[in-house]
Short mmCIF file of C-alpha atoms and ligand atoms in Angstrom, two decimals:
data_model
loop_
_atom_site.label_atom_id
_atom_site.label_comp_id
_atom_site.label_asym_id
_atom_site.label_seq_id
_atom_site.Cartn_x
_atom_site.Cartn_y
_atom_site.Cartn_z
CA UNK A 26 -14.28 22.41 -38.56
CA UNK A 27 -16.05 23.56 -35.09
CA UNK A 28 -12.80 24.59 -32.34
CA UNK A 29 -11.31 22.45 -29.83
CA UNK A 30 -12.81 21.96 -26.31
CA UNK A 31 -10.08 22.85 -24.14
CA UNK A 32 -9.70 21.51 -20.32
CA UNK A 33 -7.25 23.10 -18.33
CA UNK A 34 -6.30 21.30 -15.11
CA UNK A 35 -4.71 23.86 -13.21
CA UNK A 36 -2.88 22.72 -10.18
CA UNK A 37 -1.55 25.20 -7.56
CA UNK A 38 -0.34 24.34 -3.79
CA UNK A 39 -1.65 27.88 -3.28
CA UNK A 40 -3.53 29.38 -6.36
CA UNK A 41 -3.85 32.82 -4.37
CA UNK A 42 0.02 33.03 -3.98
CA UNK A 43 0.44 32.22 -7.65
CA UNK A 44 2.04 34.94 -10.01
CA UNK A 45 3.27 33.17 -13.19
CA UNK A 46 0.24 30.24 -13.10
CA UNK A 47 -2.41 32.93 -12.25
CA UNK A 48 -1.41 35.02 -15.52
CA UNK A 49 -1.37 31.94 -17.76
CA UNK A 50 -4.95 30.60 -15.94
CA UNK A 51 -5.94 34.10 -16.99
CA UNK A 52 -4.95 34.49 -20.33
CA UNK A 53 -6.32 31.25 -20.76
CA UNK A 54 -9.62 31.95 -19.25
CA UNK A 55 -10.57 34.55 -21.51
CA UNK A 56 -10.83 31.94 -24.87
CA UNK A 57 -14.45 31.08 -24.98
CA UNK A 58 -13.47 27.00 -25.92
CA UNK A 59 -11.57 27.18 -22.64
CA UNK A 60 -12.60 25.97 -19.72
CA UNK A 61 -10.32 26.46 -16.55
CA UNK A 62 -10.29 23.94 -13.27
CA UNK A 63 -8.66 25.02 -10.72
CA UNK A 64 -8.52 21.79 -8.32
CA UNK A 65 -6.87 23.06 -5.18
CA UNK A 66 -10.01 25.78 -4.82
CA UNK A 67 -12.30 22.96 -5.99
CA UNK A 68 -10.81 20.02 -3.71
CA UNK A 69 -9.00 21.82 -0.56
CA UNK A 70 -9.62 18.69 0.97
CA UNK A 71 -7.92 16.62 -2.11
CA UNK A 72 -10.97 14.28 -1.90
CA UNK A 73 -11.18 14.81 -5.54
CA UNK A 74 -15.13 13.80 -7.12
CA UNK A 75 -13.44 10.87 -9.68
CA UNK A 76 -17.30 11.03 -11.54
CA UNK A 77 -17.32 14.59 -12.08
CA UNK A 78 -14.08 14.67 -13.15
CA UNK A 79 -14.49 12.23 -15.80
CA UNK A 80 -17.12 13.42 -17.09
CA UNK A 81 -15.69 16.78 -17.44
CA UNK A 82 -12.51 14.57 -19.09
CA UNK A 83 -14.88 13.05 -21.91
CA UNK A 84 -16.41 16.85 -22.43
CA UNK A 85 -13.35 17.54 -23.59
CA UNK A 86 -11.05 16.86 -27.07
CA UNK A 87 -7.78 18.30 -25.49
CA UNK A 88 -6.61 18.04 -21.88
CA UNK A 89 -3.75 20.95 -20.62
CA UNK A 90 -2.36 19.83 -17.23
CA UNK A 91 -1.25 23.27 -16.07
CA UNK A 92 1.24 23.58 -12.72
CA UNK A 93 4.03 24.84 -11.32
CA UNK A 94 7.09 22.39 -11.26
CA UNK A 95 7.44 21.03 -7.59
CA UNK A 96 10.18 18.30 -6.88
CA UNK A 97 10.65 17.79 -10.50
CA UNK A 98 7.14 16.50 -10.76
CA UNK A 99 3.78 17.69 -10.24
CA UNK A 100 2.07 19.20 -7.15
CA UNK A 101 0.52 16.78 -4.85
CA UNK A 102 -3.00 17.50 -5.67
CA UNK A 103 -2.50 16.57 -9.33
CA UNK A 104 -0.87 13.22 -8.63
CA UNK A 105 -3.72 12.48 -6.81
CA UNK A 106 -5.95 13.37 -9.31
CA UNK A 107 -4.24 11.17 -11.72
CA UNK A 108 -4.68 8.37 -9.54
CA UNK A 109 -8.11 8.85 -8.45
CA UNK A 110 -9.54 9.66 -12.00
CA UNK A 111 -7.34 7.97 -14.29
CA UNK A 112 -8.55 4.60 -13.59
CA UNK A 113 -9.20 0.99 -14.96
CA UNK A 114 -11.44 0.80 -17.34
CA UNK A 115 -11.65 4.53 -18.31
CA UNK A 116 -7.89 5.75 -18.70
CA UNK A 117 -6.42 2.37 -19.78
CA UNK A 118 -7.38 -1.32 -19.60
CA UNK A 119 -10.64 -3.04 -20.63
CA UNK A 120 -12.62 -0.74 -22.01
CA UNK A 121 -10.28 2.13 -20.57
CA UNK A 122 -10.31 3.88 -23.94
CA UNK A 123 -12.35 7.24 -23.00
CA UNK A 124 -9.20 9.46 -23.02
CA UNK A 125 -8.18 7.72 -26.56
CA UNK A 126 -7.22 10.36 -29.59
CA UNK A 127 -7.60 13.55 -27.04
CA UNK A 128 -4.79 15.49 -27.06
CA UNK A 129 -2.81 16.06 -23.48
CA UNK A 130 -1.00 19.33 -23.09
CA UNK A 131 1.75 19.79 -19.83
CA UNK A 132 2.14 23.38 -19.20
CA UNK A 133 4.66 23.92 -16.38
CA UNK A 134 6.76 26.48 -14.93
CA UNK A 135 10.39 26.11 -13.44
CA UNK A 136 11.94 28.29 -10.65
CA UNK A 137 15.37 27.17 -12.16
CA UNK A 138 16.53 28.76 -14.96
CA UNK A 139 16.51 26.92 -18.70
CA UNK A 140 20.59 25.80 -18.52
CA UNK A 141 19.82 23.94 -15.29
CA UNK A 142 17.46 21.49 -17.29
CA UNK A 143 20.26 19.87 -19.27
CA UNK A 144 23.23 16.64 -18.88
CA UNK A 145 25.88 18.56 -16.80
CA UNK A 146 23.36 21.38 -15.84
CA UNK A 147 22.70 21.73 -11.83
CA UNK A 148 19.68 19.63 -12.39
CA UNK A 149 21.43 17.26 -14.40
CA UNK A 150 18.14 16.43 -16.70
CA UNK A 151 16.09 17.78 -19.36
CA UNK A 152 12.18 18.95 -18.58
CA UNK A 153 11.35 16.01 -21.27
CA UNK A 154 13.18 13.94 -19.43
CA UNK A 155 12.14 14.73 -16.28
CA UNK A 156 8.44 14.50 -17.54
CA UNK A 157 8.45 10.97 -18.47
CA UNK A 158 5.91 9.50 -16.31
CA UNK A 159 3.23 12.18 -17.58
CA UNK A 160 3.93 10.89 -21.40
CA UNK A 161 3.80 7.42 -20.58
CA UNK A 162 0.68 8.02 -19.11
CA UNK A 163 -0.64 9.79 -22.11
CA UNK A 164 1.04 6.83 -24.18
CA UNK A 165 -0.80 4.02 -21.99
CA UNK A 166 -4.38 6.19 -22.27
CA UNK A 167 -3.81 6.48 -26.13
CA UNK A 168 -3.88 9.95 -26.01
CA UNK A 169 -1.66 12.38 -28.46
CA UNK A 170 1.29 13.92 -26.18
CA UNK A 171 2.20 17.43 -27.09
CA UNK A 172 5.25 19.29 -27.08
CA UNK A 173 5.39 20.63 -23.68
CA UNK A 174 4.62 24.41 -22.78
CA UNK A 175 7.27 25.71 -20.45
CA UNK A 176 8.66 28.42 -18.50
CA UNK A 177 12.05 28.45 -16.71
CA UNK A 178 13.36 31.14 -13.83
CA UNK A 179 10.62 32.45 -13.44
CA UNK A 180 11.52 33.82 -9.81
CA UNK A 181 11.02 37.29 -10.06
CA UNK A 182 9.90 37.50 -13.22
CA UNK A 183 9.26 41.02 -14.33
CA UNK A 184 5.71 42.38 -15.59
CA UNK A 185 6.81 42.40 -18.90
CA UNK A 186 8.29 38.88 -19.07
CA UNK A 187 4.77 38.12 -17.68
CA UNK A 188 3.14 39.42 -19.86
CA UNK A 189 4.63 37.56 -22.68
CA UNK A 190 4.49 34.56 -21.17
CA UNK A 191 1.02 35.11 -20.92
CA UNK A 192 0.80 35.60 -24.63
CA UNK A 193 2.41 33.06 -25.84
CA UNK A 194 0.27 30.63 -23.77
CA UNK A 195 -2.63 32.18 -24.64
CA UNK A 196 -1.68 31.34 -28.85
CA UNK A 197 -0.11 28.14 -27.97
CA UNK A 198 -3.90 27.29 -27.12
CA UNK A 199 -5.68 29.08 -29.13
CA UNK A 200 -3.41 27.13 -31.74
CA UNK A 201 -4.22 23.54 -30.44
C1 LIG B 14 6.99 22.77 -3.02
C2 LIG B 14 7.99 23.53 -4.11
C3 LIG B 14 8.73 22.69 -4.83
C4 LIG B 14 9.73 23.46 -5.89
N1 LIG B 14 10.24 22.75 -6.62
C5 LIG B 14 10.50 22.89 -7.76
C6 LIG B 14 11.92 22.07 -8.46
O1 LIG B 14 12.04 21.40 -8.73
N2 LIG B 14 12.27 23.17 -9.94
C7 LIG B 14 12.23 23.53 -9.88
O2 LIG B 14 13.17 24.46 -11.00
N3 LIG B 14 11.70 24.81 -9.45
C8 LIG B 14 10.76 24.55 -8.29
N4 LIG B 14 9.90 25.06 -7.25
C9 LIG B 14 9.63 26.76 -7.83
C10 LIG B 14 8.47 26.70 -8.66
O3 LIG B 14 8.54 25.96 -9.72
C11 LIG B 14 7.82 28.09 -8.73
O4 LIG B 14 7.74 28.56 -7.56
C12 LIG B 14 6.84 28.08 -9.81
O5 LIG B 14 6.99 27.93 -11.11
C13 LIG B 14 6.54 30.14 -9.72
O6 LIG B 14 5.30 30.02 -10.12
P1 LIG B 14 3.49 30.65 -9.68
O7 LIG B 14 4.33 32.08 -9.39
O8 LIG B 14 2.84 30.40 -10.51
O9 LIG B 14 4.20 29.85 -8.09
C14 LIG B 14 9.12 24.57 -6.00
C15 LIG B 14 8.57 25.04 -5.48
C16 LIG B 14 7.55 24.80 -4.16
C17 LIG B 14 6.83 25.84 -3.31
#
């Protein structure tokens, strides 16, 4: 079987200031079957080219949404991308089958530690619970939602830990 074509939709408010996601993106880009698409660098004015984005989605088998967790959700540019690109007739509704059968992987990093993301922890909810809107979106579009790739407690992470995250991400993408 030929390798799956993987599209990493990368959303960061300030890509140049990123540490963890930057390392992950570099690891992803070293795989020959991965295309990294940095939304903020491409659309600093948030004016998304819907046709170009839909074309990219059609050309890939696996869609990865990679982002730092902001306010228990995605960065604004990724929400704008969802609202503009996942349109009626494309992602859902009549003839809206263009994403059907593709895999969707969410890859995210959180400042909060892992133990905060549970009932009784200071964030009260698990990451799986907080990411339900993306899971429901995958469901509506007929995509196969993959177990999330998440790294918690990333603030001040040392270089060795950063390397481990990048390697684990590389391995996870290679196995898709
Ligand atoms: C606007 C903003 C909102 C954030 N909201 C959250 C949050 O809801 N939960 C959390 O655990 N961390 C939150 N953080 C921390 C980021 O997730 C963290 O800085 C990021 O994952 C680090 O990745 P980077 O090195 O690629 O920037 C927030 C950070 C910013 C700037």
